[in-house]
CSV table of C-alpha atoms in Angstrom, one decimal:
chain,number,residue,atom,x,y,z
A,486,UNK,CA,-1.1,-49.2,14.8
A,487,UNK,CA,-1.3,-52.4,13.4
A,488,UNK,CA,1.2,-53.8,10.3
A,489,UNK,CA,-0.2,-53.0,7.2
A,490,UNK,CA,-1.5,-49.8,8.4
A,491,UNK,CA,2.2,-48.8,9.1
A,492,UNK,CA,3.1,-49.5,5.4
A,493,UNK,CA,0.1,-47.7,4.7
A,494,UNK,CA,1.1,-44.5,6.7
A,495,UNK,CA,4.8,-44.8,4.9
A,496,UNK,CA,4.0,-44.7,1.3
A,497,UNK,CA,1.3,-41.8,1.9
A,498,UNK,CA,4.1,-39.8,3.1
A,499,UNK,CA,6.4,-41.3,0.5
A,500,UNK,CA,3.9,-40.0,-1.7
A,501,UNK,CA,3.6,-37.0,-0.4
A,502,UNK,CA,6.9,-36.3,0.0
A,503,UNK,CA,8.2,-37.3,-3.8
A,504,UNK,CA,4.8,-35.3,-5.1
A,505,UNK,CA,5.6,-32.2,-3.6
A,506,UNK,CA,7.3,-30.6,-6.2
A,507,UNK,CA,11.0,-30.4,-4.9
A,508,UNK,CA,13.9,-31.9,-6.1
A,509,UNK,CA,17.2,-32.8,-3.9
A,510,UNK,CA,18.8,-29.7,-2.3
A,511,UNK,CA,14.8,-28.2,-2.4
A,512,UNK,CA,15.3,-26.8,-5.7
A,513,UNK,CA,11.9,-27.3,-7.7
A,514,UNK,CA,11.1,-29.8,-10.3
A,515,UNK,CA,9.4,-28.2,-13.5
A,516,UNK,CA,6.5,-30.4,-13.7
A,517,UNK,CA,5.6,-28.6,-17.3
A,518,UNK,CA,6.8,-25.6,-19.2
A,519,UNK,CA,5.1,-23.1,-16.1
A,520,UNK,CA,5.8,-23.7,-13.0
A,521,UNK,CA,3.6,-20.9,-10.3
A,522,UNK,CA,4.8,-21.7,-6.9
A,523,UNK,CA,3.7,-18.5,-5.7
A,524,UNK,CA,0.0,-18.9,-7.0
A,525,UNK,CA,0.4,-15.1,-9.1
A,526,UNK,CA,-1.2,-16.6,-12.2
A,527,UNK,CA,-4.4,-18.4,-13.3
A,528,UNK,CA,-5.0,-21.7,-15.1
A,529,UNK,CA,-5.5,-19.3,-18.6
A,530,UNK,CA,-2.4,-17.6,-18.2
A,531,UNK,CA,-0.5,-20.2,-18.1
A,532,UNK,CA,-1.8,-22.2,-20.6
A,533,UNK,CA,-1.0,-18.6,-23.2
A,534,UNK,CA,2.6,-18.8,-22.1
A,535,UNK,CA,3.0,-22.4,-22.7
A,536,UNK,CA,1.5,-22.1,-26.1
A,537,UNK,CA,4.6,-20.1,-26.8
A,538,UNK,CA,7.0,-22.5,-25.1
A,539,UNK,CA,5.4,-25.5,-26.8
A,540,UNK,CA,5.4,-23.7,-30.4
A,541,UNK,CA,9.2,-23.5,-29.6
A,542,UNK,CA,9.9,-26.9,-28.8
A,543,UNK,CA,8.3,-28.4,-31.7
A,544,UNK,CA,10.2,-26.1,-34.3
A,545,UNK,CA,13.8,-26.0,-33.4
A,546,UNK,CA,13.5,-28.8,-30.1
A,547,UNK,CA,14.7,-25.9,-27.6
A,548,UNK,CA,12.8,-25.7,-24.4
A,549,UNK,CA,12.2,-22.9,-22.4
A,550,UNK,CA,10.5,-22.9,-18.6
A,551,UNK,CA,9.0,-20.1,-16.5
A,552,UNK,CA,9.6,-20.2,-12.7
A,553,UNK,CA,7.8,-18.1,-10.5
A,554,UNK,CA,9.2,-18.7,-6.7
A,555,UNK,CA,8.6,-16.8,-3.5
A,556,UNK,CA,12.1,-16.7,-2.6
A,557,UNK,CA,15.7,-18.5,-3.7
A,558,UNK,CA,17.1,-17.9,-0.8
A,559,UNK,CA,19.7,-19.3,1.2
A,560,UNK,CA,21.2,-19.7,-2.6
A,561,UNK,CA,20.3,-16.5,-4.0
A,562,UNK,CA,19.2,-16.2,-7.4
A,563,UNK,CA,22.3,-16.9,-9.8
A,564,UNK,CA,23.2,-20.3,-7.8
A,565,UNK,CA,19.0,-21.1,-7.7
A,566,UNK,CA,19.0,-21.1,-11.4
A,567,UNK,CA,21.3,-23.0,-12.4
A,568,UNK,CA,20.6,-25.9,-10.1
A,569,UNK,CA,17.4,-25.9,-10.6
A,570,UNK,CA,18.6,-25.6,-15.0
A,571,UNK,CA,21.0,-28.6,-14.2
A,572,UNK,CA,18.8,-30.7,-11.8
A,573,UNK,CA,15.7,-30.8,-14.1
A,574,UNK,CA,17.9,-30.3,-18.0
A,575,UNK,CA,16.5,-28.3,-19.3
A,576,UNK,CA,17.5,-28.3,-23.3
A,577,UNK,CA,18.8,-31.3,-25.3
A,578,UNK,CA,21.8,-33.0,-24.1
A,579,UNK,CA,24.5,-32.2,-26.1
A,580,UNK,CA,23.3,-29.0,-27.4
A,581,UNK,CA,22.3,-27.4,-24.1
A,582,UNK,CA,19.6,-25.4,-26.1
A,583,UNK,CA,17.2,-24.7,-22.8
A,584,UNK,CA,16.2,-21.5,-21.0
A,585,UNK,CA,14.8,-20.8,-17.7
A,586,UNK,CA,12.9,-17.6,-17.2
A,587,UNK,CA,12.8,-17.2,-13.4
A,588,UNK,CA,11.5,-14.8,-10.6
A,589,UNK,CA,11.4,-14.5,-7.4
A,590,UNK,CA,8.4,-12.7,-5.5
A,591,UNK,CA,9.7,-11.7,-2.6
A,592,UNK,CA,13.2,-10.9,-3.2
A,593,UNK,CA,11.6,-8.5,-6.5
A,594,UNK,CA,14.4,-10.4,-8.5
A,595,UNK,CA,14.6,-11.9,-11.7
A,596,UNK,CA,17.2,-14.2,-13.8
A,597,UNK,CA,16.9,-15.3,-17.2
A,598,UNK,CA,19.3,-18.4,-17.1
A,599,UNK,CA,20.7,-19.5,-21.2
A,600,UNK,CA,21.8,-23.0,-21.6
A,601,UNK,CA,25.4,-23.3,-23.6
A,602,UNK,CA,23.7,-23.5,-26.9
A,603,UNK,CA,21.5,-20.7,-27.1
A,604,UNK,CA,24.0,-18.4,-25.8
A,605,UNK,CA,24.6,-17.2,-29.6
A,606,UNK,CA,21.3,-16.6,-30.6
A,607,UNK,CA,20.6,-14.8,-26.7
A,608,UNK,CA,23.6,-12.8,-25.8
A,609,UNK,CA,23.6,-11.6,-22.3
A,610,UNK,CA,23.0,-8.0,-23.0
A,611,UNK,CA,20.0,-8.9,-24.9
A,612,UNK,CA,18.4,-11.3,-22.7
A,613,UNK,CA,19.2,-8.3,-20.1
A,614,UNK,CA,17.8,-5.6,-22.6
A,615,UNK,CA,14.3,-7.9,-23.3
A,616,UNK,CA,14.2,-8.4,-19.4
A,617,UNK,CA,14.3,-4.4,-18.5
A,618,UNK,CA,12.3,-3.5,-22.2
A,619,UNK,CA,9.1,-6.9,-21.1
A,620,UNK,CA,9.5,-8.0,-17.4
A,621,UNK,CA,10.8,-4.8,-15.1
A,622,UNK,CA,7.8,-2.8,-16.3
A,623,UNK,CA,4.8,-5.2,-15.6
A,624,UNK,CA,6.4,-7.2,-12.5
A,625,UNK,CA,7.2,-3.8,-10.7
A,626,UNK,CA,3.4,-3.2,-10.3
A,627,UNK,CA,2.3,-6.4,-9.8
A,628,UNK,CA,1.6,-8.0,-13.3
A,629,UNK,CA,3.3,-11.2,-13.8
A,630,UNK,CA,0.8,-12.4,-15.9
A,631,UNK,CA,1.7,-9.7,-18.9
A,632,UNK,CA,5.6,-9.5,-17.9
A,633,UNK,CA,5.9,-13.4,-18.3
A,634,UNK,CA,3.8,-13.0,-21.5
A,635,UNK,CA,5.4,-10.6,-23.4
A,636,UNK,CA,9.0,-11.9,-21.8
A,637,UNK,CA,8.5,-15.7,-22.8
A,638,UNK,CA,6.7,-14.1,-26.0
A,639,UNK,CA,10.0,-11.9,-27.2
A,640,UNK,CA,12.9,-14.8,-25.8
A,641,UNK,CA,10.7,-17.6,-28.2
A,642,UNK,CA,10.8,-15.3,-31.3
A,643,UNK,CA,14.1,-14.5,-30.9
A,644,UNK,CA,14.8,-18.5,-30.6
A,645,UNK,CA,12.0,-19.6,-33.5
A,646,UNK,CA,14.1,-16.3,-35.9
A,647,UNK,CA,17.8,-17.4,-35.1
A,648,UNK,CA,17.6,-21.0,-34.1
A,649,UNK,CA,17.9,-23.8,-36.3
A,650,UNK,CA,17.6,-26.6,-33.8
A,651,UNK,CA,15.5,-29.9,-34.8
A,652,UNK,CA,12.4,-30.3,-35.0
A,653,UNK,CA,10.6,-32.2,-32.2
A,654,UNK,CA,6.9,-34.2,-31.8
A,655,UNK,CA,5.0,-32.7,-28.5
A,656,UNK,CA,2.4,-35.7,-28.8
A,657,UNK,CA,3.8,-39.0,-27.5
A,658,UNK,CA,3.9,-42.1,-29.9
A,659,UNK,CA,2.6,-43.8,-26.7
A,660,UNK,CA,-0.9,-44.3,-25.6
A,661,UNK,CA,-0.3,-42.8,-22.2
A,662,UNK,CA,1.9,-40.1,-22.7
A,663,UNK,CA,4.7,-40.5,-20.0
A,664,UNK,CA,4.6,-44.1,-19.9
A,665,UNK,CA,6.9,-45.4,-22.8
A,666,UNK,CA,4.8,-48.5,-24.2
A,667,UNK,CA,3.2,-49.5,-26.8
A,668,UNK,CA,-0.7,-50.5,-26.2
A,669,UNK,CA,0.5,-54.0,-26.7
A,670,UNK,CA,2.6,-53.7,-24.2
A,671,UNK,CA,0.5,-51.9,-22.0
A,672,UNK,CA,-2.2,-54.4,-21.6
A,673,UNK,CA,0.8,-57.3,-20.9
A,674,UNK,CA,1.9,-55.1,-18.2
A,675,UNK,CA,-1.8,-54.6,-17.1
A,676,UNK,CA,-2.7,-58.4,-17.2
A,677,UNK,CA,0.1,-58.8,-15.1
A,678,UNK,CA,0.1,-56.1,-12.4
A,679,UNK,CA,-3.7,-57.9,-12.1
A,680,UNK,CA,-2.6,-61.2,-11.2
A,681,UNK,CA,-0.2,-60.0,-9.0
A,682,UNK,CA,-3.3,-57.7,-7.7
A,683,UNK,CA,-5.1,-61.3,-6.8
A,684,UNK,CA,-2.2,-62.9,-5.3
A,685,UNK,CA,-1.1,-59.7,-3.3
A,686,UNK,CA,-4.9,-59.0,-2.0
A,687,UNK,CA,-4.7,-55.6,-3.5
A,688,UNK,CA,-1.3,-54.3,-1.8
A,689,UNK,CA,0.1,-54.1,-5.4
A,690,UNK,CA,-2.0,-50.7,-6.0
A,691,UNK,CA,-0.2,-49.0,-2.7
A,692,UNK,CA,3.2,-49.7,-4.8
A,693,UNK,CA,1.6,-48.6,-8.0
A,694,UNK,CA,0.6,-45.3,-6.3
A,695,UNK,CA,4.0,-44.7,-5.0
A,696,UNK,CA,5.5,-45.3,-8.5
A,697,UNK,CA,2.9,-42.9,-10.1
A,698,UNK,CA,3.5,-40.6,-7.8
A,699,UNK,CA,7.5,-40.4,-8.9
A,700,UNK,CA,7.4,-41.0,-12.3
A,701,UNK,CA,3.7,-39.6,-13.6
A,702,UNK,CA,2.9,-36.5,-15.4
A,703,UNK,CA,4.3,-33.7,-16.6
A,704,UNK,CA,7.4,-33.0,-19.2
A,705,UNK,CA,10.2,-35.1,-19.7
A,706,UNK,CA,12.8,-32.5,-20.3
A,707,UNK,CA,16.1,-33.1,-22.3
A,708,UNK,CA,19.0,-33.1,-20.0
A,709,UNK,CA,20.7,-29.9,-21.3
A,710,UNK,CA,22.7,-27.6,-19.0
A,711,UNK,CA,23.8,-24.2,-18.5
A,712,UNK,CA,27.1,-22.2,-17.9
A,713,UNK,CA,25.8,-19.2,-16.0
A,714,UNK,CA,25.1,-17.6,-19.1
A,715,UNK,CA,21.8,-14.9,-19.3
A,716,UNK,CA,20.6,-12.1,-17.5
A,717,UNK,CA,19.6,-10.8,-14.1
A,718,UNK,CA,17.9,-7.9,-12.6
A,719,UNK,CA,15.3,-6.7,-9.6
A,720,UNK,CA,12.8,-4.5,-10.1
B,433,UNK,CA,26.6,13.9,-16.8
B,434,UNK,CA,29.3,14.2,-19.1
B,435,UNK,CA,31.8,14.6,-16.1
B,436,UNK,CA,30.1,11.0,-15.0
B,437,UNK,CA,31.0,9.2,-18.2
B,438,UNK,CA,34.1,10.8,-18.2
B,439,UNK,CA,35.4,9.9,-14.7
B,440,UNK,CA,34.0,6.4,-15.0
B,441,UNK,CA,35.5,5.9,-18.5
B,442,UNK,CA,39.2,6.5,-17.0
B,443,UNK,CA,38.1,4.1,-13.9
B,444,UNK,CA,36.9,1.6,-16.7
B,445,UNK,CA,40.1,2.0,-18.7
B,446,UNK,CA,42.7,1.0,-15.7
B,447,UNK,CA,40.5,-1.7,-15.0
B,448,UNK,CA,40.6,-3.2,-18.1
B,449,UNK,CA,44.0,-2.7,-18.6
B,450,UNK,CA,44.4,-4.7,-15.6
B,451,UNK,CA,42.0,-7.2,-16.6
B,452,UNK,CA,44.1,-7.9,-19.5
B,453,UNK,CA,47.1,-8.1,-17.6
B,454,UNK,CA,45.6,-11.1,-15.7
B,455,UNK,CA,44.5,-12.6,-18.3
B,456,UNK,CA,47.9,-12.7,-19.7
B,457,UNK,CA,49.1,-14.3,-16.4
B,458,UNK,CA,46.7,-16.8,-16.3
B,459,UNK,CA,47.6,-18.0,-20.1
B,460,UNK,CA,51.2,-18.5,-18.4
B,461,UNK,CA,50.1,-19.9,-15.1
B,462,UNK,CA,51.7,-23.5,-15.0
B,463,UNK,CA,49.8,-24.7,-11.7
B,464,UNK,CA,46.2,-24.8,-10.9
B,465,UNK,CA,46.6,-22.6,-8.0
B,466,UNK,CA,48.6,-19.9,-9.9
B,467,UNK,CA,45.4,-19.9,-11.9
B,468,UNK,CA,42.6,-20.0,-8.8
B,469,UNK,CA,44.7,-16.9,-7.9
B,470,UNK,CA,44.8,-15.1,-11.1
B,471,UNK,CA,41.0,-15.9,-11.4
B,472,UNK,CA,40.4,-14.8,-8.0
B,473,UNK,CA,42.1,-11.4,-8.6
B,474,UNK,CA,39.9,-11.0,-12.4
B,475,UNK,CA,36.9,-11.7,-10.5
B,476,UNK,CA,37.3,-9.1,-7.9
B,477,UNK,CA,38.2,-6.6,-11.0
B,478,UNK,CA,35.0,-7.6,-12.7
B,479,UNK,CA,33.0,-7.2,-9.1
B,480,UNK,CA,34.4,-3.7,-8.8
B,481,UNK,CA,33.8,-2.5,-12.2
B,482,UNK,CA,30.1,-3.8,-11.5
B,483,UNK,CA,29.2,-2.3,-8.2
B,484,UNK,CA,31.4,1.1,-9.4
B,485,UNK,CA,28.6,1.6,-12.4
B,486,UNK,CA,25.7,0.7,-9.6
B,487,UNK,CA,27.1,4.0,-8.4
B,488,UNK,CA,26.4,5.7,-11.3
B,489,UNK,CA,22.5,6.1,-12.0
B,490,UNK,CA,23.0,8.4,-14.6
B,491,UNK,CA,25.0,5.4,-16.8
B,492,UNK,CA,22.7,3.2,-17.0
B,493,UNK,CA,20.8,5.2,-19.4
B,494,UNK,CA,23.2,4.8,-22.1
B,495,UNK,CA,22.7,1.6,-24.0
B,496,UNK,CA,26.2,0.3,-24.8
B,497,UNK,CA,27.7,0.8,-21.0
B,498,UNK,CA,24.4,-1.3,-20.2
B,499,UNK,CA,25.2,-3.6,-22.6
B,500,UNK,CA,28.2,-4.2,-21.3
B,501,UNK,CA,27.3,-4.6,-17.6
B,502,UNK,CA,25.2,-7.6,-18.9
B,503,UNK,CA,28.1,-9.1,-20.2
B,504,UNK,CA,30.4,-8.3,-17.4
B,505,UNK,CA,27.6,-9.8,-14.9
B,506,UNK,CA,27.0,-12.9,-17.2
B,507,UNK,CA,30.9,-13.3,-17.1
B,508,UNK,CA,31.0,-13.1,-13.4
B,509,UNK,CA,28.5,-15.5,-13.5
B,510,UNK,CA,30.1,-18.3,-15.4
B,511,UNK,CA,32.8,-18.1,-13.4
B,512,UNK,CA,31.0,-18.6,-10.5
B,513,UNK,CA,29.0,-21.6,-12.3
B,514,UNK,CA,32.1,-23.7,-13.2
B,515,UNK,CA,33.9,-22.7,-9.6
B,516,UNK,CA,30.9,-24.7,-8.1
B,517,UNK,CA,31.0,-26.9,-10.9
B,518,UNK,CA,34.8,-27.6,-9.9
B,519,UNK,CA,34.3,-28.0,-6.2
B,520,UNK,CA,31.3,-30.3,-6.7
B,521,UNK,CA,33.8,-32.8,-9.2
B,522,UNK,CA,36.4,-31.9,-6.1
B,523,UNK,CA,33.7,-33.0,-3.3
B,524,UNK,CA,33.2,-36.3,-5.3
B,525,UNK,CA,36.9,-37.2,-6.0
B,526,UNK,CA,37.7,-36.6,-2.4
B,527,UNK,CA,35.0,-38.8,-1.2
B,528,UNK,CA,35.7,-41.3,-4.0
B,529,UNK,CA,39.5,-41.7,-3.1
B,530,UNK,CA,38.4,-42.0,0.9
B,531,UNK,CA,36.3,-44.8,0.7
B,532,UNK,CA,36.8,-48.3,0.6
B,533,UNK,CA,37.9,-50.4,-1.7
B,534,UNK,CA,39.4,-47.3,-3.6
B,535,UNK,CA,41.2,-45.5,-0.3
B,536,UNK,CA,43.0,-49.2,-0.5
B,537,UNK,CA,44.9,-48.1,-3.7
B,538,UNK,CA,44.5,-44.2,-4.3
B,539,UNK,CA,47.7,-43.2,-1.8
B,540,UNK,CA,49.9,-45.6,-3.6
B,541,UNK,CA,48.6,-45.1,-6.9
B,542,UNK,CA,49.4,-41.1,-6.5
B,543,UNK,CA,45.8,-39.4,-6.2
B,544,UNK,CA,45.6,-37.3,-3.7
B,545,UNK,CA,43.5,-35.2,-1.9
B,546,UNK,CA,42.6,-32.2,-3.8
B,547,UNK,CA,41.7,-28.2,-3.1
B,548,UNK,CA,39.0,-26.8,-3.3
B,549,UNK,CA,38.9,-23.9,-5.5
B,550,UNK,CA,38.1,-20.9,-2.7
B,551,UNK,CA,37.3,-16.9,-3.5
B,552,UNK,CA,36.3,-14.4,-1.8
B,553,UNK,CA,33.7,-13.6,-3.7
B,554,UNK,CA,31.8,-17.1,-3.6
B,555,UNK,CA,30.3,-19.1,-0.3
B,556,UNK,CA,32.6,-21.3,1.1
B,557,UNK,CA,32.8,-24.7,-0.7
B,558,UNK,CA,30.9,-27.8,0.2
């Protein structure tokens, strides 16, 4: 194998690697509000939770994710869902209003992780209560679709009836969403990368790849956390 | 039933009363490992009071006890969340102070080594 076919070969699996969907310690990064690892839901259903996830967000700024997983082990559930909360921050920072609705497939397990400041407005026993009254009942014969649904759909009313929050914009003031200039700035940076395109024969693209491949897509969460605080069950 | 709720309540009641006694103790704890202990022992009260109702079927049909076994379990949880949260700041200051330049100064400047914070009721630390 030659030189450049080598640097080729490393940034494919740099790529691949970084594009995979796991963050350090394996737990999952939450490309948007639903993230199906398992594959139990269709391109529809997710799009009808996330409408109630994104109606949330842009009333009172609190952000809730739905994880389906096949397993959390070696962690087990409780430690699973709050690294995965803390790696990916899920809520504000400084007002920790996030909330991860997770289950597991295989294990038949469920947690519904509350970030610090949502804990008011979504006690334990009522996260537990919606869980058991929504989730248990659909889950237990195989329909995530409608336990996700109607869970995500009863946690966001209970946040859009008792939260104040702020309000946030979902549509970036950018012209490409997760890339944080202006269109001014935007062709500068594409003059640029195209000279360096000409003087680098092209190798500038393999870079630009690898970079898109960290950094593109999906939601840039807040950077809340979570004390352990929520719900959890099996069914 | 009735006999159920009756022998758990008086189970529930020593417990707590216990519970509360711990707490007290760890108000007046004056070291961090008097209070690791003390936490220790009210986690394993909260554990048992947990897995007891498992035992019971017939309880968790009554809303409040229910209730309260999400509370209890979301209690266990945070303090199980900031345990880790404490070993992992541990981890770090231990490593920090061990490697050069700062392992040059931390002895003589008085920071050493610290504990984890260990239960029985957690996996081992890092």
């Amino acid at each position: 194998m030659n030189k450049s076919a080598g640097r080729i070969a490393t940034i494919a699996v740099l790529v691949l690697s970084v594009s995979a969907g796991f963050a350090a310690g394996d737990y999952p990064t939450l490309e948007y509000y639903v993230t199906d690892q398992v594959g139990v839901l269709t391109y529809s259903d997710i799009v009808s939770i996330e409408d109630f996830c994104v109606q949330v967000y842009e009333s009172t700024g609190a952000e809730i994710a739905v994880l389906i997983v096949n397993t959390t082990l070696p962690d087990g559930i409780d430690l699973f869902a709050v690294r995965t909360f803390e790696l990916n921050g899920l809520g504000q920072q400084g007002v920790d209003d996030g909330l991860l609705i997770l289950v597991s497939v295989a294990e038949s397990a469920w947690r519904i992780e509350v970030g610090y400041g949502l804990e008011g407005v979504l006690p334990d026993a009522k996260v537990g209560n919606i869980a058991t009254t929504y989730l248990e009942p659909y889950v237990s014969v195989g329909d995530y679709y409608s336990g996700l649904f109607y869970t995500t759909e009863t946690v966001a009313q209970e946040i859009l009836d008792n939260y104040e929050g702020t309000p946030h914009e979902s549509r970036s003031p950018y012209p490409i969403s997760w890339i944080p200039l202006t269109t001014w700035q935007l062709i500068a940076v594409m003059v640029v990368v195209g000279a360096v395109a000409v003087l680098t024969k092209g190798q500038v693209f393999l870079w630009a790849l690898f970079f898109l491949g960290r950094f593109g897509g999906g939601k840039r969460w807040g950077g809340g956390r979570s004390g352990g605080g929520g719900a959890k069950g099996r069914w | 039933m009735v006999a159920t709720v009756s022998a758990y309540q008086q189970f529930e009641a020593s417990t707590l009363t216990n519970i509360t006694l711990l707490r007290t103790q760890w108000m007046n704890a004056n070291t961090t490992e008097q209070q690791v202990n003390v936490t220790n022992q009210l986690d394993s009260q909260l554990a048992t009071i947990i897995v007891t109702y498992e035992n019971y079927p017939e309880l968790q049909s009554i809303t409040a006890v229910r209730d309260l076994m999400y509370e209890l379990t979301g209690t266990e949880n945070r303090i199980a969340t900031e345990r880790m949260r404490y070993n992992d700041n541990v981890l770090d200051y231990n490593s920090h102070i061990k490697s050069f330049p700062a392992s040059m100064i931390a002895g003589w400047a008085g920071f050493d080594e610290r504990e984890y914070y260990q239960s029985s009721n957690a996996p081992p630390p890092p």
